[in-house]
Amino acid sequence: MPELPEVESVRRLMASALIGQRLIDVEVVPDEIVCSGHSTEEVDAALRNRVVSGVHRRGKFFWLTFDSAPVVFGHLGMAGWIREVGADSLRLHSHGEAPLDEENGRPRFLKLLMKAENGRQIAFTDSRRFARIWLGDSAETNDRVKKLGPDAFNEALSVADFSKAIQKRKAPIKAILLDQALMSGIGNWIADEVLYHARINPARIGTSMSDAEATRLHESIAYVLDLAVNVEADYTKFPENWLFHHRWGGNKGADLIEGREIQRDTVGGRTTAWVPAIQL
DNA sequence: CTCAGTGTTCAGTG
DNA sequence: TCACTGAACACTGA
């Protein structure tokens, strides 16, 4: 379920395993959809025998830099994941990543495997093929990364800028939160979580938001992201009172959170869970 | 068998 | 050109 906290978590994993390391072996599983625009050989050549200088993230996009171009970009899409594999690395993960393929002992849905000279191995998997890997000269010149607004966690907009931006939009506030060009990293469940804690109806139009509501929303974004990133996106460590634990549970749409009914609607084209009793 | 799903991109509309 | 909406993408798992 990759949203900003999950991508930050895998970014940190890759940074700790790979920075300063030469990639002594690489396996690119042929997949012309995931490696869109690049051949298997091109992706292989962009990684093999190169020394990683940095692992970066903006919103849900991430990229590996080396001492020279090209840069290798990645996006996990809906179902992509990155994990460490190999000796003693099959530790528990709380995420829904692909289990091991029983036949060859590697992760199921493997797309890319990188082995560093320190022996650590990083696997990129994707069951649904919405994930992407691509090459470019730099983040600054990459068309997809260029379009992203400031990172919702690292480069948060000021309250004033955030308020001004949302108050001139006529889309539902949930759709605005999901707009990666305004601020990047918020996905479907975080948008719902943030709106729940701010007690704002996800269908509210941006132009109708008061300064006080915009401020509450801004604080709620910081609260949810700070906590989710700090627990390394481990869902089991989210507070009990988070909508996350209740949103899809049980008999769909009829669940309760703290005694109040959770309603399901489509807002901004996405399934949305919210609590009409308190989200006005 | 049907259907919903964590995200992005594009076509069409106003 | 921009803001917005809805569909498409490809596949798994319930």
Tab-separated table of N, CA, C and O (backbone and C1' of nucleotides) in Angstrom, chain C residues 1-13:
chain	number	residue	atom	x	y	z
C	1	DT	P	0.739	26.406	-23.542
C	1	DT	O5'	-0.629	26.664	-22.728
C	1	DT	C5'	-1.022	28.006	-22.439
C	1	DT	C4'	-1.869	27.991	-21.174
C	1	DT	C3'	-1.669	26.761	-20.277
C	1	DT	O3'	-1.584	27.206	-18.950
C	1	DT	C1'	-3.941	27.011	-20.727
C	2	DC	P	-1.109	26.250	-17.813
C	2	DC	O5'	-2.319	26.270	-16.783
C	2	DC	C5'	-3.119	27.455	-16.673
C	2	DC	C4'	-4.452	27.096	-16.062
C	2	DC	C3'	-4.380	25.894	-15.117
C	2	DC	O3'	-5.007	26.225	-13.896
C	2	DC	C1'	-6.107	25.593	-16.698
C	3	DA	P	-4.808	25.248	-12.685
C	3	DA	O5'	-6.299	24.765	-12.428
C	3	DA	C5'	-7.360	25.714	-12.471
C	3	DA	C4'	-8.670	24.967	-12.326
C	3	DA	C3'	-8.622	23.801	-11.354
C	3	DA	O3'	-9.841	23.796	-10.627
C	3	DA	C1'	-9.197	23.001	-13.516
C	4	DC	P	-10.036	22.758	-9.470
C	4	DC	O5'	-10.839	21.586	-10.171
C	4	DC	C5'	-12.087	21.871	-10.815
C	4	DC	C4'	-12.510	20.693	-11.658
C	4	DC	C3'	-12.482	19.338	-10.948
C	4	DC	O3'	-13.812	18.953	-10.650
C	4	DC	C1'	-11.770	19.221	-13.233
C	5	DT	P	-14.140	17.577	-9.953
C	5	DT	O5'	-14.395	16.597	-11.182
C	5	DT	C5'	-15.316	16.967	-12.196
C	5	DT	C4'	-15.487	15.795	-13.151
C	5	DT	C3'	-15.541	14.432	-12.461
C	5	DT	O3'	-16.658	13.725	-12.960
C	5	DT	C1'	-13.845	14.441	-14.133
C	6	DG	P	-17.118	12.368	-12.347
C	6	DG	O5'	-16.613	11.304	-13.421
C	6	DG	C5'	-16.860	11.539	-14.806
C	6	DG	C4'	-16.082	10.539	-15.620
C	6	DG	C3'	-16.067	9.125	-15.035
C	6	DG	O3'	-16.208	8.208	-16.106
C	6	DG	C1'	-13.855	9.867	-15.330
C	7	DA	P	-16.450	6.684	-15.833
C	7	DA	O5'	-15.457	6.037	-16.899
C	7	DA	C5'	-15.252	6.707	-18.139
C	7	DA	C4'	-13.916	6.307	-18.704
C	7	DA	C3'	-13.602	4.815	-18.566
C	7	DA	O3'	-13.101	4.353	-19.808
C	7	DA	C1'	-11.841	6.108	-17.619
C	8	DA	P	-12.987	2.798	-20.099
C	8	DA	O5'	-11.402	2.610	-20.115
C	8	DA	C5'	-10.623	3.487	-20.910
C	8	DA	C4'	-9.168	3.300	-20.569
C	8	DA	C3'	-8.758	1.832	-20.346
C	8	DA	O3'	-7.687	1.502	-21.215
C	8	DA	C1'	-7.988	3.218	-18.564
C	9	DC	P	-7.356	0.008	-21.477
C	9	DC	O5'	-6.064	-0.229	-20.562
C	9	DC	C5'	-4.920	0.604	-20.733
C	9	DC	C4'	-4.064	0.517	-19.508
C	9	DC	C3'	-3.826	-0.912	-19.026
C	9	DC	O3'	-2.535	-1.328	-19.429
C	9	DC	C1'	-4.170	0.645	-17.221
C	10	DA	P	-2.372	-2.811	-19.941
C	10	DA	O5'	-2.239	-3.600	-18.569
C	10	DA	C5'	-1.133	-3.345	-17.738
C	10	DA	C4'	-1.155	-4.352	-16.607
C	10	DA	C3'	-1.560	-5.752	-17.037
C	10	DA	O3'	-0.641	-6.652	-16.462
C	10	DA	C1'	-3.001	-5.001	-15.312
C	11	DC	P	-0.760	-8.167	-16.739
C	11	DC	O5'	-1.264	-8.677	-15.330
C	11	DC	C5'	-0.512	-8.342	-14.168
C	11	DC	C4'	-1.394	-8.479	-12.957
C	11	DC	C3'	-2.014	-9.842	-12.733
C	11	DC	O3'	-1.169	-10.556	-11.830
C	11	DC	C1'	-3.403	-8.024	-12.029
C	12	DT	P	-1.589	-11.975	-11.300
C	12	DT	O5'	-2.135	-11.634	-9.846
C	12	DT	C5'	-1.362	-10.801	-8.995
C	12	DT	C4'	-2.116	-10.527	-7.712
C	12	DT	C3'	-2.617	-11.780	-6.996
C	12	DT	O3'	-2.339	-11.613	-5.616
C	12	DT	C1'	-4.437	-10.316	-7.425
C	13	DG	P	-2.356	-12.791	-4.637
C	13	DG	O5'	-3.739	-12.586	-3.867
C	13	DG	C5'	-3.960	-11.377	-3.160
C	13	DG	C4'	-5.426	-11.294	-2.805
C	13	DG	C3'	-6.013	-12.580	-2.215
C	13	DG	O3'	-6.975	-12.213	-1.251
C	13	DG	C1'	-7.269	-11.947	-4.048
